[in-house]
CSV table of C-alpha atoms in Angstrom, one decimal:
chain,number,residue,atom,x,y,z
G,14,MET,CA,-15.2,-7.8,-39.0
G,15,ARG,CA,-12.9,-8.6,-36.1
G,16,GLU,CA,-10.9,-11.2,-38.1
G,17,LEU,CA,-10.7,-8.8,-41.0
G,18,CYS,CA,-9.2,-6.0,-38.8
G,19,GLU,CA,-6.8,-8.5,-37.3
G,20,HIS,CA,-5.8,-9.5,-40.8
G,21,ALA,CA,-5.2,-5.8,-41.7
G,22,VAL,CA,-3.0,-5.2,-38.6
G,23,ALA,CA,-0.9,-8.3,-39.4
G,24,ALA,CA,-0.4,-7.1,-43.0
G,25,ALA,CA,0.7,-3.7,-41.7
G,26,LEU,CA,3.2,-5.2,-39.3
G,27,GLY,CA,4.5,-7.4,-42.1
G,28,ALA,CA,4.9,-4.3,-44.3
G,29,GLY,CA,7.2,-2.6,-41.7
G,30,ALA,CA,4.9,-0.8,-39.2
G,31,SER,CA,6.0,-0.6,-35.6
G,32,TYR,CA,2.4,0.1,-34.6
G,33,ALA,CA,-0.9,-0.5,-36.5
G,34,ASP,CA,-4.6,-0.3,-35.8
G,35,ALA,CA,-7.6,-1.0,-38.0
G,36,ARG,CA,-11.3,0.1,-37.9
G,37,GLY,CA,-14.0,-1.7,-39.8
G,38,VAL,CA,-17.2,0.4,-40.0
G,39,VAL,CA,-20.7,-0.2,-41.3
G,40,ARG,CA,-23.0,2.8,-41.1
G,41,ARG,CA,-26.6,3.5,-42.1
G,42,ALA,CA,-28.0,7.0,-42.0
G,43,GLN,CA,-31.5,8.2,-42.7
G,44,VAL,CA,-33.0,11.7,-43.0
G,45,VAL,CA,-36.6,12.6,-43.6
G,46,GLY,CA,-37.4,16.3,-44.2
G,47,THR,CA,-40.4,18.3,-45.3
G,48,ARG,CA,-40.8,21.9,-46.3
G,49,ASN,CA,-44.0,23.8,-46.8
G,50,GLN,CA,-46.0,20.6,-46.5
G,51,ARG,CA,-44.1,18.7,-49.2
G,52,VAL,CA,-41.4,16.0,-48.8
G,53,GLU,CA,-38.1,17.7,-49.5
G,54,ARG,CA,-35.6,15.1,-48.4
G,55,LEU,CA,-35.8,11.3,-48.2
G,56,ASP,CA,-32.3,9.9,-47.7
G,57,ASP,CA,-31.4,6.4,-46.7
G,58,THR,CA,-27.7,5.6,-47.2
G,59,GLU,CA,-25.3,2.9,-46.2
G,60,SER,CA,-21.5,2.8,-46.3
G,61,GLU,CA,-18.9,0.3,-45.2
G,62,GLY,CA,-15.1,0.0,-45.3
G,63,ILE,CA,-11.9,-0.3,-43.4
G,64,GLY,CA,-9.4,2.3,-42.3
G,65,VAL,CA,-5.8,1.4,-41.3
G,66,ARG,CA,-3.4,3.6,-39.4
G,67,VAL,CA,0.3,2.9,-38.9
G,68,LEU,CA,3.5,4.2,-37.5
G,69,VAL,CA,6.7,3.6,-39.6
G,70,ASP,CA,10.0,5.1,-38.5
G,71,GLY,CA,8.1,7.7,-36.5
G,72,ALA,CA,5.8,8.8,-39.3
G,73,TRP,CA,2.0,8.3,-39.4
G,74,GLY,CA,0.4,6.7,-42.4
G,75,PHE,CA,-3.3,6.1,-43.1
G,76,ALA,CA,-5.3,4.4,-45.9
G,77,CYS,CA,-8.7,3.0,-46.4
G,78,ASP,CA,-10.6,0.6,-48.6
G,79,ARG,CA,-14.3,0.2,-49.2
G,80,ARG,CA,-14.0,-3.6,-49.5
G,81,LEU,CA,-14.7,-5.5,-46.3
G,82,ASP,CA,-12.6,-8.5,-47.3
G,83,ASN,CA,-9.0,-9.7,-47.0
G,84,GLU,CA,-8.0,-8.1,-50.3
G,85,GLY,CA,-9.3,-4.7,-49.2
G,86,ALA,CA,-7.7,-5.0,-45.7
G,87,GLU,CA,-4.3,-5.9,-47.2
G,88,ALA,CA,-4.5,-3.1,-49.7
G,89,ALA,CA,-5.3,-0.5,-47.0
G,90,ALA,CA,-2.5,-1.8,-44.8
G,91,ARG,CA,0.1,-1.7,-47.6
G,92,LYS,CA,-0.9,1.8,-48.7
G,93,ALA,CA,-0.8,3.1,-45.2
G,94,CYS,CA,2.7,1.8,-44.7
G,95,ALA,CA,3.7,3.2,-48.1
G,96,PHE,CA,2.4,6.7,-47.2
G,97,ALA,CA,4.2,6.6,-43.9
G,98,LYS,CA,7.5,5.6,-45.5
G,99,ALA,CA,7.1,8.5,-48.0
G,100,ALA,CA,6.6,11.0,-45.1
G,101,PRO,CA,9.6,12.6,-43.3
G,102,GLY,CA,10.7,10.0,-40.8
G,103,GLY,CA,13.2,9.6,-38.0
G,104,GLN,CA,10.9,11.3,-35.5
G,105,SER,CA,10.2,10.1,-31.9
G,106,ARG,CA,6.5,9.6,-31.3
G,107,GLU,CA,5.5,8.4,-27.9
G,108,LEU,CA,2.0,7.2,-27.3
G,109,ALA,CA,0.6,7.4,-23.8
G,110,SER,CA,0.5,3.9,-22.2
G,111,VAL,CA,-2.9,2.2,-22.0
G,112,GLU,CA,-3.9,-1.3,-21.2
G,113,PRO,CA,-5.0,-3.0,-24.4
G,114,ALA,CA,-8.8,-2.9,-24.2
G,115,ARG,CA,-11.1,-5.8,-25.1
G,116,GLY,CA,-14.8,-5.2,-24.8
G,117,GLU,CA,-18.1,-4.2,-26.3
G,118,PHE,CA,-20.4,-1.2,-26.1
G,119,ARG,CA,-23.9,-0.8,-27.5
G,120,THR,CA,-26.4,2.1,-27.2
G,121,LYS,CA,-29.4,1.2,-25.1
G,122,ILE,CA,-32.5,1.8,-27.1
G,123,GLU,CA,-36.2,1.1,-26.6
G,124,ARG,CA,-37.4,1.3,-30.2
G,125,ASP,CA,-35.2,0.7,-33.3
G,126,PRO,CA,-35.5,3.9,-35.4
G,127,PHE,CA,-35.1,1.9,-38.6
G,128,ALA,CA,-38.1,-0.3,-37.7
G,129,VAL,CA,-40.3,2.8,-37.9
G,130,PRO,CA,-41.9,3.0,-41.3
G,131,LEU,CA,-40.8,5.9,-43.5
G,132,ALA,CA,-44.5,6.8,-44.0
G,133,ASP,CA,-44.8,7.4,-40.3
G,134,LYS,CA,-41.8,9.7,-40.2
G,135,VAL,CA,-43.1,11.7,-43.1
G,136,GLU,CA,-46.5,12.0,-41.5
G,137,LEU,CA,-44.9,13.2,-38.2
G,138,CYS,CA,-43.0,15.9,-40.1
G,139,LEU,CA,-46.1,17.0,-42.0
G,140,ARG,CA,-48.3,17.2,-38.8
G,141,ALA,CA,-45.6,19.2,-37.0
G,142,GLU,CA,-45.4,21.6,-40.0
G,143,SER,CA,-49.1,22.0,-40.1
G,144,ALA,CA,-49.1,23.1,-36.5
G,145,LEU,CA,-46.5,25.8,-37.2
G,146,GLY,CA,-49.1,27.6,-39.3
G,147,HIS,CA,-49.6,31.3,-38.9
G,148,GLU,CA,-50.6,34.0,-41.4
G,149,SER,CA,-47.1,35.6,-41.1
G,150,VAL,CA,-45.2,32.4,-41.3
G,151,LYS,CA,-44.1,31.9,-44.9
G,152,VAL,CA,-41.8,28.9,-44.7
G,153,THR,CA,-42.1,25.9,-42.5
G,154,SER,CA,-39.9,22.9,-42.2
G,155,ALA,CA,-39.5,19.7,-40.2
G,156,ALA,CA,-37.0,16.9,-40.2
G,157,VAL,CA,-36.1,13.7,-38.3
G,158,ARG,CA,-32.9,11.6,-38.6
G,159,ALA,CA,-31.5,8.3,-37.5
G,160,GLN,CA,-28.1,6.7,-37.7
G,161,ARG,CA,-26.6,3.3,-36.7
G,162,GLU,CA,-22.9,2.7,-36.7
G,163,HIS,CA,-21.3,-0.7,-36.2
G,164,LYS,CA,-17.6,-0.7,-35.8
G,165,VAL,CA,-14.7,-2.9,-34.8
G,166,PHE,CA,-11.3,-1.7,-33.7
G,167,VAL,CA,-8.1,-3.9,-33.4
G,168,SER,CA,-4.6,-2.7,-32.6
G,169,SER,CA,-1.1,-4.3,-32.7
G,170,GLU,CA,-1.0,-3.8,-29.0
G,171,GLY,CA,-3.8,-6.3,-28.4
G,172,ALA,CA,-6.9,-4.1,-28.3
G,173,SER,CA,-10.0,-5.7,-29.7
G,174,ILE,CA,-13.3,-3.8,-29.5
G,175,GLU,CA,-16.7,-3.9,-31.0
G,176,GLN,CA,-19.3,-1.1,-30.7
G,177,GLU,CA,-22.8,-0.3,-32.0
G,178,LEU,CA,-24.0,3.3,-31.7
G,179,VAL,CA,-27.5,4.5,-32.5
G,180,GLU,CA,-28.6,8.1,-32.8
G,181,CYS,CA,-32.0,9.8,-33.4
G,182,GLY,CA,-33.1,13.4,-33.6
G,183,GLY,CA,-35.4,16.0,-35.2
G,184,GLY,CA,-36.5,19.6,-35.2
G,185,ILE,CA,-38.8,22.2,-36.7
G,186,ASP,CA,-38.4,25.7,-38.1
G,187,ALA,CA,-40.8,28.6,-38.9
G,188,MET,CA,-39.7,31.6,-40.9
G,189,ALA,CA,-41.9,34.6,-40.7
G,190,ALA,CA,-41.7,37.6,-43.0
G,191,SER,CA,-43.4,41.0,-43.4
G,192,ASP,CA,-42.4,44.5,-44.6
G,193,GLY,CA,-38.9,43.5,-45.4
G,194,ILE,CA,-38.2,41.8,-42.0
G,195,THR,CA,-37.5,38.1,-41.8
G,196,GLN,CA,-37.4,36.2,-38.5
G,197,MET,CA,-36.8,32.5,-37.6
G,198,ARG,CA,-37.8,30.4,-34.7
G,199,SER,CA,-36.7,26.8,-34.2
G,200,TYR,CA,-37.4,24.0,-31.8
G,201,PRO,CA,-35.8,22.3,-30.0
G,202,SER,CA,-32.6,23.8,-31.4
G,203,ALA,CA,-31.5,25.6,-34.5
G,204,HIS,CA,-29.2,24.2,-37.2
G,205,GLY,CA,-30.8,20.8,-37.6
G,206,GLY,CA,-32.7,20.3,-34.4
G,207,LEU,CA,-31.6,18.1,-31.5
G,208,SER,CA,-30.2,14.6,-31.5
G,209,SER,CA,-29.4,12.0,-28.9
G,210,GLN,CA,-27.7,8.6,-28.7
G,211,ALA,CA,-31.0,6.8,-28.2
G,212,GLY,CA,-33.8,5.0,-30.1
G,213,TRP,CA,-36.9,6.5,-31.7
G,214,GLU,CA,-38.3,7.1,-28.3
G,215,PHE,CA,-36.1,10.2,-28.1
G,216,VAL,CA,-37.8,11.7,-31.2
G,217,GLU,CA,-41.2,11.0,-29.7
G,218,SER,CA,-40.2,12.7,-26.5
G,219,LEU,CA,-39.4,16.0,-28.3
G,220,GLY,CA,-43.1,16.7,-28.9
G,221,LEU,CA,-42.5,18.4,-32.2
G,222,GLU,CA,-46.3,18.7,-33.0
G,223,ARG,CA,-47.0,19.9,-29.4
G,224,GLU,CA,-44.5,22.7,-29.5
G,225,ALA,CA,-45.1,23.8,-33.0
G,226,PRO,CA,-47.9,26.4,-32.3
G,227,ARG,CA,-45.7,28.3,-29.9
G,228,VAL,CA,-42.8,28.3,-32.4
G,229,GLY,CA,-45.0,29.7,-35.2
G,230,GLU,CA,-46.5,32.3,-32.9
G,231,GLU,CA,-43.1,33.5,-31.7
G,232,ALA,CA,-41.7,33.7,-35.2
G,233,ALA,CA,-44.6,36.0,-36.1
G,234,ALA,CA,-44.3,38.0,-32.9
G,235,LEU,CA,-40.6,38.7,-33.7
G,236,LEU,CA,-41.8,40.7,-36.7
G,237,ARG,CA,-43.4,43.2,-34.4
G,238,ALA,CA,-40.6,43.2,-31.8
G,239,ASP,CA,-38.2,46.0,-31.2
G,240,PRO,CA,-34.5,45.5,-32.2
G,241,CYS,CA,-32.3,44.6,-29.2
G,242,PRO,CA,-30.6,47.9,-28.1
G,243,SER,CA,-26.8,48.1,-28.0
G,244,GLY,CA,-24.9,48.6,-24.8
G,245,ILE,CA,-23.0,46.9,-21.9
G,246,THR,CA,-25.4,45.0,-19.8
G,247,THR,CA,-26.2,41.8,-17.8
G,248,LEU,CA,-27.1,38.7,-19.9
G,249,VAL,CA,-29.0,35.6,-18.9
G,250,ILE,CA,-28.3,33.0,-21.5
G,251,ASP,CA,-30.6,29.9,-21.9
G,252,ALA,CA,-29.2,26.4,-21.9
G,253,GLU,CA,-29.4,25.9,-25.7
G,254,GLN,CA,-27.3,29.0,-26.5
G,255,MET,CA,-24.9,28.1,-23.7
G,256,GLN,CA,-24.1,24.8,-25.4
G,257,LEU,CA,-22.8,26.6,-28.4
G,258,GLN,CA,-20.9,29.0,-26.2
G,259,VAL,CA,-19.2,26.0,-24.5
G,260,HIS,CA,-18.6,24.3,-27.8
G,261,GLU,CA,-16.9,27.2,-29.6
G,262,SER,CA,-15.0,29.0,-26.8
G,263,VAL,CA,-14.1,26.1,-24.6
G,264,GLY,CA,-14.3,22.9,-26.6
G,265,HIS,CA,-12.3,23.8,-29.7
G,266,PRO,CA,-9.5,25.8,-27.9
G,267,THR,CA,-8.9,22.9,-25.5
G,268,GLU,CA,-8.3,20.3,-28.2
G,269,LEU,CA,-4.6,19.7,-27.7
G,270,ASP,CA,-3.6,19.2,-31.3
G,271,ARG,CA,-4.9,22.8,-31.9
G,272,VAL,CA,-2.8,24.0,-29.0
G,273,TYR,CA,0.3,22.5,-30.4
G,274,GLY,CA,-0.5,23.8,-33.9
G,275,THR,CA,-0.5,20.4,-35.5
G,276,GLU,CA,-4.1,20.8,-36.5
G,277,ALA,CA,-5.2,24.2,-37.9
G,278,ALA,CA,-7.4,23.3,-40.9
G,279,TYR,CA,-11.0,24.3,-41.1
G,280,ALA,CA,-11.4,26.0,-37.7
G,281,GLY,CA,-7.9,27.3,-36.6
G,282,THR,CA,-5.7,26.8,-33.7
G,283,SER,CA,-6.0,28.0,-30.1
G,284,PHE,CA,-5.2,31.0,-27.8
G,285,LEU,CA,-4.1,28.5,-25.2
G,286,LYS,CA,-0.5,27.3,-24.6
G,287,PRO,CA,0.6,23.9,-23.2
G,288,ASP,CA,2.1,25.5,-20.1
G,289,ASP,CA,-1.3,27.1,-19.3
G,290,LEU,CA,-2.4,23.8,-17.8
G,291,GLY,CA,-3.0,24.2,-14.1
G,292,SER,CA,-2.4,28.0,-14.0
G,293,LEU,CA,-4.5,29.9,-16.6
G,294,ARG,CA,-7.6,31.6,-15.3
G,295,TYR,CA,-10.2,30.7,-17.9
G,296,GLY,CA,-13.2,32.2,-16.1
G,297,SER,CA,-14.8,33.0,-12.8
G,298,GLU,CA,-15.0,30.6,-9.9
G,299,HIS,CA,-18.5,29.6,-11.1
G,300,MET,CA,-17.0,28.0,-14.3
G,301,ASN,CA,-16.7,24.2,-14.1
G,302,ILE,CA,-16.3,22.3,-17.4
G,303,THR,CA,-16.1,18.6,-17.7
G,304,ALA,CA,-15.4,16.2,-20.7
G,305,ASP,CA,-17.5,13.1,-20.1
G,306,ALA,CA,-17.7,10.3,-22.8
G,307,THR,CA,-19.9,8.2,-20.4
G,308,THR,CA,-22.9,10.6,-20.4
G,309,PRO,CA,-26.1,8.6,-21.1
G,310,GLY,CA,-27.6,9.8,-24.4
G,311,GLY,CA,-24.6,11.9,-25.5
G,312,LEU,CA,-23.5,12.0,-29.1
G,313,GLY,CA,-20.0,11.9,-27.8
G,314,THR,CA,-20.6,8.8,-25.7
G,315,PHE,CA,-18.8,5.6,-26.4
G,316,GLY,CA,-17.2,2.7,-24.7
G,317,PHE,CA,-13.8,3.3,-26.3
G,318,ASP,CA,-12.5,6.0,-28.6
G,319,ASP,CA,-11.0,5.4,-32.0
G,320,GLU,CA,-7.6,4.6,-30.5
G,321,GLY,CA,-9.1,2.0,-28.1
G,322,VAL,CA,-8.9,4.2,-25.0
G,323,PRO,CA,-11.8,3.6,-22.6
G,324,ALA,CA,-14.4,6.3,-22.1
G,325,GLY,CA,-13.9,8.5,-19.0
G,326,ARG,CA,-14.8,11.7,-17.2
G,327,VAL,CA,-12.0,14.4,-17.3
G,328,PRO,CA,-12.1,17.9,-15.7
G,329,ILE,CA,-11.2,20.6,-18.2
G,330,VAL,CA,-11.9,23.8,-16.1
G,331,GLN,CA,-12.4,23.7,-12.3
G,332,GLU,CA,-13.5,26.9,-10.5
G,333,GLY,CA,-12.2,28.9,-13.5
G,334,ILE,CA,-8.8,27.3,-13.7
G,335,LEU,CA,-7.7,25.3,-16.8
G,336,LYS,CA,-7.2,21.7,-15.5
G,337,GLY,CA,-7.2,19.6,-18.6
G,338,PHE,CA,-7.1,19.3,-22.4
G,339,LEU,CA,-8.9,17.0,-24.9
G,340,THR,CA,-6.1,14.7,-26.0
G,341,SER,CA,-5.0,11.8,-28.2
G,342,ARG,CA,-2.5,9.2,-26.9
G,343,GLU,CA,0.3,11.1,-28.7
G,344,THR,CA,-0.6,14.6,-27.4
G,345,ALA,CA,-1.2,13.2,-23.9
G,346,ALA,CA,2.3,11.7,-23.9
G,347,ARG,CA,3.7,15.0,-25.3
G,348,ILE,CA,2.2,17.1,-22.5
G,349,GLY,CA,2.8,14.5,-19.8
G,350,SER,CA,-0.9,14.5,-18.7
G,351,GLY,CA,-3.7,12.0,-19.3
G,352,SER,CA,-3.9,9.1,-21.6
G,353,GLY,CA,-6.0,10.3,-24.6
G,354,GLY,CA,-9.6,9.3,-25.0
G,355,SER,CA,-10.8,12.1,-27.4
G,356,MET,CA,-9.8,10.6,-30.8
G,357,ARG,CA,-12.6,10.0,-33.3
G,358,ALA,CA,-13.1,9.8,-37.0
G,359,ASP,CA,-16.3,10.5,-38.8
G,360,SER,CA,-16.0,7.5,-41.0
G,361,TRP,CA,-13.9,4.5,-42.0
G,362,SER,CA,-12.3,6.7,-44.7
G,363,ARG,CA,-10.9,9.3,-42.3
G,364,MET,CA,-8.0,9.3,-39.9
G,365,PRO,CA,-9.0,9.9,-36.3
G,366,LEU,CA,-8.6,13.5,-34.9
G,367,VAL,CA,-8.8,15.0,-31.4
G,368,ARG,CA,-12.5,15.8,-31.1
G,369,MET,CA,-14.8,16.8,-28.3
G,370,THR,CA,-16.7,14.0,-26.6
G,371,ASN,CA,-19.5,15.4,-24.4
G,372,LEU,CA,-18.3,18.7,-22.9
G,373,HIS,CA,-20.5,20.0,-20.1
G,374,LEU,CA,-20.9,23.2,-18.1
G,375,GLU,CA,-21.6,21.8,-14.7
G,376,PRO,CA,-24.7,23.1,-12.9
G,377,SER,CA,-24.7,25.0,-9.7
G,378,GLU,CA,-27.9,25.8,-7.9
G,379,GLY,CA,-31.1,27.8,-8.3
G,380,SER,CA,-33.6,28.2,-11.2
G,381,LEU,CA,-33.8,30.2,-14.4
G,382,ASP,CA,-36.4,32.5,-12.7
G,383,GLU,CA,-33.9,33.1,-9.8
G,384,LEU,CA,-31.2,34.1,-12.3
G,385,ILE,CA,-33.5,36.6,-13.9
G,386,ALA,CA,-34.7,37.9,-10.5
G,387,GLY,CA,-31.1,38.9,-9.8
G,388,VAL,CA,-31.0,41.3,-12.7
G,389,ASP,CA,-32.1,44.9,-12.5
G,390,THR,CA,-31.6,45.7,-16.2
G,391,GLY,CA,-30.5,43.2,-18.8
G,392,VAL,CA,-31.4,40.8,-21.6
G,393,PHE,CA,-32.5,37.2,-21.7
G,394,LEU,CA,-31.2,35.3,-24.8
G,395,ARG,CA,-32.7,32.1,-26.3
G,396,THR,CA,-31.9,29.8,-29.2
G,397,ASN,CA,-28.8,30.3,-31.3
G,398,LYS,CA,-29.1,32.1,-34.6
G,399,SER,CA,-25.5,32.8,-35.7
G,400,TRP,CA,-21.9,32.5,-34.5
G,401,SER,CA,-18.5,33.9,-35.5
G,402,ILE,CA,-15.2,33.3,-33.7
G,403,ASP,CA,-11.6,34.0,-34.7
G,404,ASP,CA,-9.2,31.1,-35.5
G,405,LYS,CA,-7.6,31.4,-32.1
G,406,ARG,CA,-11.0,31.0,-30.4
G,407,LEU,CA,-10.5,34.2,-28.6
G,408,ASN,CA,-12.8,37.0,-30.0
G,409,PHE,CA,-16.4,36.1,-30.8
G,410,GLN,CA,-19.8,37.3,-31.7
G,411,PHE,CA,-23.0,35.3,-31.2
G,412,GLY,CA,-26.6,36.0,-32.2
G,413,THR,CA,-29.8,34.5,-30.9
G,414,GLN,CA,-33.2,34.1,-32.5
G,415,VAL,CA,-35.1,35.8,-29.8
G,416,ALA,CA,-34.5,37.8,-26.6
G,417,TRP,CA,-36.4,39.5,-23.9
G,418,GLU,CA,-35.7,42.6,-22.0
G,419,ILE,CA,-35.2,42.2,-18.2
G,420,LYS,CA,-36.4,45.0,-15.9
G,421,GLY,CA,-36.5,44.8,-12.2
G,422,GLY,CA,-35.9,41.0,-12.1
G,423,LYS,CA,-38.8,40.2,-14.6
G,424,LEU,CA,-39.0,39.5,-18.3
G,425,GLY,CA,-40.4,42.4,-20.3
G,426,ARG,CA,-40.8,43.1,-24.0
G,427,MET,CA,-39.7,40.6,-26.7
G,428,LEU,CA,-36.6,41.8,-28.7
G,429,ARG,CA,-35.2,40.7,-32.1
G,430,ASP,CA,-31.8,40.6,-33.7
G,431,ALA,CA,-29.9,40.3,-30.5
G,432,THR,CA,-26.1,39.8,-30.6
G,433,TYR,CA,-23.3,39.8,-28.0
G,434,THR,CA,-19.6,40.0,-28.3
G,435,GLY,CA,-16.6,39.1,-26.0
G,436,GLN,CA,-13.1,37.8,-25.5
G,437,THR,CA,-13.1,34.3,-24.3
G,438,PRO,CA,-11.4,34.5,-20.8
G,439,VAL,CA,-12.9,38.0,-20.2
G,440,PHE,CA,-16.3,36.8,-21.0
G,441,TRP,CA,-16.1,33.6,-18.9
G,442,GLY,CA,-14.6,35.8,-16.1
G,443,SER,CA,-17.9,37.7,-16.1
G,444,LEU,CA,-19.8,34.5,-15.3
G,445,ASP,CA,-21.9,35.4,-12.2
G,446,ALA,CA,-24.1,32.4,-11.7
G,447,VAL,CA,-25.1,29.0,-13.3
G,448,ALA,CA,-28.5,27.5,-12.6
G,449,GLY,CA,-29.0,24.2,-10.9
G,450,ALA,CA,-29.4,20.6,-12.0
G,451,ASP,CA,-33.1,20.9,-12.6
G,452,GLU,CA,-32.4,23.3,-15.4
G,453,TRP,CA,-29.5,21.3,-16.9
G,454,ARG,CA,-30.1,20.0,-20.4
G,455,LEU,CA,-28.2,17.8,-22.8
G,456,HIS,CA,-27.9,19.1,-26.3
G,457,GLY,CA,-26.6,17.0,-29.2
G,458,LEU,CA,-25.4,18.6,-32.4
G,459,THR,CA,-24.2,16.9,-35.6
G,460,ASN,CA,-22.3,19.7,-37.5
G,461,CYS,CA,-19.0,20.1,-35.7
G,462,GLY,CA,-16.4,20.6,-38.4
G,463,LYS,CA,-12.6,20.0,-38.2
G,464,GLY,CA,-9.8,18.8,-40.3
G,465,GLN,CA,-8.7,18.7,-44.0
G,466,PRO,CA,-10.3,16.7,-45.6
G,467,GLY,CA,-13.2,18.0,-43.4
G,468,GLN,CA,-14.8,15.8,-40.8
G,469,HIS,CA,-18.1,16.3,-39.1
G,470,ALA,CA,-18.3,15.1,-35.5
G,471,HIS,CA,-21.4,14.5,-33.5
G,472,VAL,CA,-21.0,15.9,-30.0
G,473,SER,CA,-23.2,16.8,-27.0
G,474,HIS,CA,-23.1,19.5,-24.3
G,475,GLY,CA,-24.9,19.5,-21.0
G,476,THR,CA,-25.6,23.1,-19.9
G,477,ALA,CA,-27.9,25.1,-17.6
G,478,PRO,CA,-28.8,28.8,-18.1
G,479,ALA,CA,-26.1,31.1,-16.9
G,480,ARG,CA,-25.8,34.8,-16.0
G,481,PHE,CA,-22.9,37.1,-17.2
G,482,ARG,CA,-22.3,40.7,-16.1
G,483,ASN,CA,-21.0,43.6,-18.1
G,484,VAL,CA,-21.2,42.1,-21.6
G,485,GLN,CA,-21.4,44.1,-24.8
G,486,VAL,CA,-24.7,43.6,-26.6
G,487,GLY,CA,-24.9,44.8,-30.2
G,488,PHE,CA,-22.4,47.2,-31.5
G,489,LYS,CA,-20.2,49.6,-29.4
G,490,GLN,CA,-21.4,53.1,-29.7
């Protein structure tokens, strides 16, 4: 594909582009899912094509073609230039300077997920489902997934990159119902389970069948649990829920295209302003957030982003102060900080957008038990159930599948239907403590939406349990 991408770039320059890049992508994705002991989903799809992005007279143009041959490459290049010429031109677009990269990156795997027979994957799901069994559990489901993406990037500046990324994941769910009450428990995460950039060994490490009995029992127990009471209290939030909190209230608002308002589709803009950099207090001194595209196993891990910028580690919030944004080469040049590194497209048929890579809440010290021991009265929240946040990423409400009352530094009764609300900087300002490295976990999710047409990015967040004071739980009285 390298020669093909080079051909596309040459064709774009010949058609009037001052800058051009081309991405050739071949992807295979597989999902196996069962529901109530029957195979519900058995998908195995492949796609391939080339996408060409150009600058003509200060206007961007993008086009794609599913043909991985010279004819398809030339067609995409000509269309991209035609689209750019049809757009309002005469603008000045500066791109942050980067050394043209030439290199390769491949996911390190122990076992090729596509070498595992489909029958074995189905059997794994059925065994895990069977172990979820409980008289109150009415619906069980299990799923595993795998993806391989081979892509080549070439730019008119001299970049030439080849990458192969492999992902695997899986999860189980149990829905219990009785007397008009329905409750759900998931493992290892809600909304599609957990994924990692790794081989089939990651799915095996999840222990879906091993954890299933506990998941089914907790779903049933929630039917008998008291609703979580409303009020202002102290929260201890587990690592899985913290990853969504980081994603929605830190990741999206620090995407610099949202800050500038050049991207507002699907999930809104941001409450942040460009001149907040270096001065805005995002949270307490315990808040340290890092974007790191080099994290082993992260779904946002790569050697180079889709503009050819090498992966790196960038501070976003340090001791509560906003220190960085997620940027493209264009937005980095506009703000005068950084060099990009967060541009990704979800396929060959889409133009790259500023996306989260791996965004982490850095650990501090201590254990989950120590966080709980420091609470006289409060609530411990585990496993996301729902989320809602405004299009400025400022006001939010989250719900979790299960909670426990905290009394005198110890966990008490199980609670159901727990929700909490807040305003992003006020909430993060109430951060009282973050657990240590032994409690830190990497969570990969595959449903991050952005853009129009919509794109779904795969991102990871490393988080540890955290404690927040004076948070509104439930509804204000």
